Coordinates of C-alpha atoms in Angstrom, one line a residue:
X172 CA 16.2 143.8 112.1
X173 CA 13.4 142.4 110.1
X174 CA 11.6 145.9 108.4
X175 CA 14.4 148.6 109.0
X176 CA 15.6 149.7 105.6
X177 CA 17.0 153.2 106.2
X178 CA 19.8 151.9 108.8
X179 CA 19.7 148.7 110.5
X180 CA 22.2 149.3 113.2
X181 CA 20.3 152.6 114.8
X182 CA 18.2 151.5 116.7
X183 CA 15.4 154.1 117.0
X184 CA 11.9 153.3 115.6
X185 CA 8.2 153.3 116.4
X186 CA 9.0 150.9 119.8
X187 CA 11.9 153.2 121.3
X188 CA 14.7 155.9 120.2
X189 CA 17.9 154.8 121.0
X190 CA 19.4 158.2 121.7
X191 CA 16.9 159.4 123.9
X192 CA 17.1 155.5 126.0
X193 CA 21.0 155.7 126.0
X194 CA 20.3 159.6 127.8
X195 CA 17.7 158.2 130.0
X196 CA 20.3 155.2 130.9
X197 CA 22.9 157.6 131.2
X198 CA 20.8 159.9 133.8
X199 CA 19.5 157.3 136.0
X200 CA 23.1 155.6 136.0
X201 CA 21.3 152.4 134.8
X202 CA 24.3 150.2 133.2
X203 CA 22.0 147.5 132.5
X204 CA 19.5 149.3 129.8
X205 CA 23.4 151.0 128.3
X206 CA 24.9 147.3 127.5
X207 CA 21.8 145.7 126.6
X208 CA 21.4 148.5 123.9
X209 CA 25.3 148.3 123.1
X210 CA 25.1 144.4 122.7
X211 CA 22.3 144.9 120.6
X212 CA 24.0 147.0 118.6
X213 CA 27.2 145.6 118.5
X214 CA 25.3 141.9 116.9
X215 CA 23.2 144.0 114.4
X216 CA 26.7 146.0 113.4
X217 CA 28.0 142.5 112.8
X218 CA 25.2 140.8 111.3
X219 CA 25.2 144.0 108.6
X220 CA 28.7 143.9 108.0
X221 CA 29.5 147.5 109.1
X222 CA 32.7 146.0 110.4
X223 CA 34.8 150.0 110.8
X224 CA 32.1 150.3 113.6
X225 CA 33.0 146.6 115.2
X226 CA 36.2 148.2 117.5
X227 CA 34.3 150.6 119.7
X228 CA 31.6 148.7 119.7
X229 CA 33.5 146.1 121.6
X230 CA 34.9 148.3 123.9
X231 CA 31.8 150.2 124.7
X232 CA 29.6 146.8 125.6
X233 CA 33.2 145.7 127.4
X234 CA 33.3 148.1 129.7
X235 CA 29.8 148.2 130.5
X236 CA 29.3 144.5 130.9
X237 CA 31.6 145.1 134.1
X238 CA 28.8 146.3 135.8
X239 CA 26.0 144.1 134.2
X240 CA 27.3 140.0 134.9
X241 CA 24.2 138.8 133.3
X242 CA 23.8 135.3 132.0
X243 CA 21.8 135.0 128.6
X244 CA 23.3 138.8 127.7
X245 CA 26.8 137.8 128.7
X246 CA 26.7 135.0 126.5
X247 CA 24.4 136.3 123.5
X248 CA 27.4 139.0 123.6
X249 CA 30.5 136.9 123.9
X250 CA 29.0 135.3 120.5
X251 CA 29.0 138.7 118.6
X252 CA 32.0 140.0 120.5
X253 CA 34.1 136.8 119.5
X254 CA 32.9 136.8 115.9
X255 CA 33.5 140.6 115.6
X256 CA 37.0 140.4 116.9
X257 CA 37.5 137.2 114.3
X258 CA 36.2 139.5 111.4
X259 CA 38.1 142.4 112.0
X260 CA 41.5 140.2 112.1
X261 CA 40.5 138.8 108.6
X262 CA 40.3 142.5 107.7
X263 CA 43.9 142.8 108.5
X264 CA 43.5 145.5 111.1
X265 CA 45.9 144.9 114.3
X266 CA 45.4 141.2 114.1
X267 CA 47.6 140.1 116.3
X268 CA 45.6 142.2 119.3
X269 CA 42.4 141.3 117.5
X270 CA 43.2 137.5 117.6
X271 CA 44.2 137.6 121.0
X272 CA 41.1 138.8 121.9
X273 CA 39.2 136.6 119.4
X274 CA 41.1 133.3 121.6
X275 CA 39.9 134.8 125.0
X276 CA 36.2 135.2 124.3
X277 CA 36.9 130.9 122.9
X278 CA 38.1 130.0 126.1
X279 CA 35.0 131.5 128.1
X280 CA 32.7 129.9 125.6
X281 CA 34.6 126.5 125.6
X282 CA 34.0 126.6 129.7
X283 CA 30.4 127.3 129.6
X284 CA 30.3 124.5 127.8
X285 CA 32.5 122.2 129.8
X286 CA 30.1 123.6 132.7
X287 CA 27.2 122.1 130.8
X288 CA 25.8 125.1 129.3
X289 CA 23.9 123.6 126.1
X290 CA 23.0 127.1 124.6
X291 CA 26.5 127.8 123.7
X292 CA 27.6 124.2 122.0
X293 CA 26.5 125.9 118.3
X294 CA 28.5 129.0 119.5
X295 CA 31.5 126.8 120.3
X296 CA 31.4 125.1 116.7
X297 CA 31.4 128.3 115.1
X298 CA 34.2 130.0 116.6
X299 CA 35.9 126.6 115.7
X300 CA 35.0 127.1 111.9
X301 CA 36.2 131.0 112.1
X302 CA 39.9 129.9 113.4
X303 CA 39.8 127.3 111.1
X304 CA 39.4 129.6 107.8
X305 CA 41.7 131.6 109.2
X306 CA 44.5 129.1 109.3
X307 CA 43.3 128.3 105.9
X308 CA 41.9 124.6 106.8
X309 CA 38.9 125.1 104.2
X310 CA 37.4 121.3 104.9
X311 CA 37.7 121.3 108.4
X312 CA 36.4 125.1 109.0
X313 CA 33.2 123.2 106.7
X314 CA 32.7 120.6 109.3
X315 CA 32.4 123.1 111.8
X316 CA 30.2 125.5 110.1
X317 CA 27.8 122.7 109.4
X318 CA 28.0 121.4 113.0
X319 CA 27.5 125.0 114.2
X320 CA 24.3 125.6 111.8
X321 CA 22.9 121.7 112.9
X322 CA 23.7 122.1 116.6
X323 CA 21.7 126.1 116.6
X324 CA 19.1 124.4 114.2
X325 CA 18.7 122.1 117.1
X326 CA 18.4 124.3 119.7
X327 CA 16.1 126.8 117.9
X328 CA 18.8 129.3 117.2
X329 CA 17.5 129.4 113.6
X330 CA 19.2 133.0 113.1
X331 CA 22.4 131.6 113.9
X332 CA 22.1 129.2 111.9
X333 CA 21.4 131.7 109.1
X334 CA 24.9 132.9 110.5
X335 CA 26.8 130.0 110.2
X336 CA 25.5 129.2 106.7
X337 CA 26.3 132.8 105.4
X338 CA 29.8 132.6 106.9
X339 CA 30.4 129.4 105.2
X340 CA 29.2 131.3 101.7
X341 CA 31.8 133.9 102.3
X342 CA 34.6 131.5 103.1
X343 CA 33.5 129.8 99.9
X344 CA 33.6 132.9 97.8
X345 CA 37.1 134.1 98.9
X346 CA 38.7 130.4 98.1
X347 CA 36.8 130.7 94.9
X348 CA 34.5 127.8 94.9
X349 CA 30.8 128.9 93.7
X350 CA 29.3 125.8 94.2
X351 CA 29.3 125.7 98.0
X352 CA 29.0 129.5 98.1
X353 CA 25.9 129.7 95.9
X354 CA 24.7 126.6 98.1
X355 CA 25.2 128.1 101.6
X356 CA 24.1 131.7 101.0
X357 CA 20.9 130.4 99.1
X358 CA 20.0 128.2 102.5
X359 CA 21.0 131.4 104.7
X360 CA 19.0 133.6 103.1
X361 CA 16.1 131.3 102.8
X362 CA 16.5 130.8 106.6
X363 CA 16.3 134.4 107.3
X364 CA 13.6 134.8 105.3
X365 CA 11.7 132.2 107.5
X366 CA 13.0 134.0 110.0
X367 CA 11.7 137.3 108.7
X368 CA 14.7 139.3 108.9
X369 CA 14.0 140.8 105.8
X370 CA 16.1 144.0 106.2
X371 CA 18.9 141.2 107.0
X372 CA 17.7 139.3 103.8
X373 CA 17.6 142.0 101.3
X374 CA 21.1 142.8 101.8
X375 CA 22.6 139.9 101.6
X376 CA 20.8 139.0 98.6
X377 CA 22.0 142.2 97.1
X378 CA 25.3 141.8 98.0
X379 CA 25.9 138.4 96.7
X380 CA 23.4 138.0 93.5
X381 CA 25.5 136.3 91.3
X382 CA 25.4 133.5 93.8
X383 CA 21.9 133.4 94.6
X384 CA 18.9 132.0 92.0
X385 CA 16.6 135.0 90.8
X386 CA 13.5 133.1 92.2
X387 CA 14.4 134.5 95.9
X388 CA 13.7 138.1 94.1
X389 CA 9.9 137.5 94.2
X390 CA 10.3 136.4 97.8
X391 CA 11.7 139.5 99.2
X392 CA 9.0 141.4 97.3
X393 CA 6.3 139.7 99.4

């Protein structure tokens, strides 16, 4: 995520092509290396706003998580999986079967929580904020944006955070209120430019200029 620039969501490069892994997981009938490479691609689809590719994403890691009930991947996934399925019903494609599948992947985070699980609270806060916009609550989908980036600052989830903070810029931008949207997106991308996801950074700085100070242009130059 941090260097690609040709496209972000393949994920072949000098460490591994994914082709010839997703053949090599396919051969050996290894279901663990196929979801770990769909989740990964299913959160890099998300983060990079290729939302068309979101649906069969889903289903692929779905079906393959079946076979793979592993703890930090089953819950690193039920973040992207839940915000995918929230962006795709603000797209206004079947969001009634979108948003019912947006409120299941809520109730399993909200009962890792209950169970004590502390790595999901941020998660929890977010999902919060994305029902929230939807049901047009704009102050109250704040709150939980800010809680969500505080509670993944916290807990060292400083991409996330990044997250939260560019979700609340976009939220910001579609009720028309530029001061809070040039606010958040400048502290998301300065977060993921800490965070060196400058692949990440680039484009977002690209897509939303006008609300972004010109002195972050040097930055990404470094």
């Amino acid at each position: 995520m941090g260097y690609s620039l040709v496209d972000p969501i393949v994920l072949t490069g000098d460490a591994m092509d994914q082709q010839e892994l997703l053949g090599f997981a396919t051969k050996s009938k290894n279901a663990h290396i196929a979801a770990l490479i769909h989740s990964y691609r299913l959160e890099l689809a998300y983060r990079f706003c290729e939302y068309d590719l979101l649906p069969e994403l889903i289903g692929n890691v779905q079906s393959l998580l079946k076979t793979n009930p592993n703890g930090l991947t089953l819950q690193r996934n039920a973040l992207f999986e839940g915000l995918a399925a929230f962006a795709v019903v603000r797209k206004g494609k079947k969001k009634r079967k979108w948003r019912k599948h947006a409120d299941k992947i809520v109730k399993k985070v909200k009962g890792w929580v209950n169970n004590g699980t502390p790595n999901c609270t941020h998660v929890l806060h977010l999902f919060e904020a994305e029902k929230l916009e939807l049901e047009g609550n704009i102050d109250e989908a704040k709150k939980s944006y800010d809680l969500a980036a505080s509670k993944a600052r916290r807990m060292g989830f400083r991409h996330d955070m990044a997250m939260a903070m560019e979700r609340a810029g976009e939220m910001f931008i579609a009720v028309g209120d530029n001061f809070w949207a040039n606010h958040y997106l400048e502290s998301a991308l300065n977060s993921y430019i800490e965070w060196e996801a400058l692949a990440k950074a680039r484009q977002l700085y690209n897509n939303y200029r006008k609300h972004i100070s010109d002195d972050f242009a040097d930055r990404l130059r470094e």
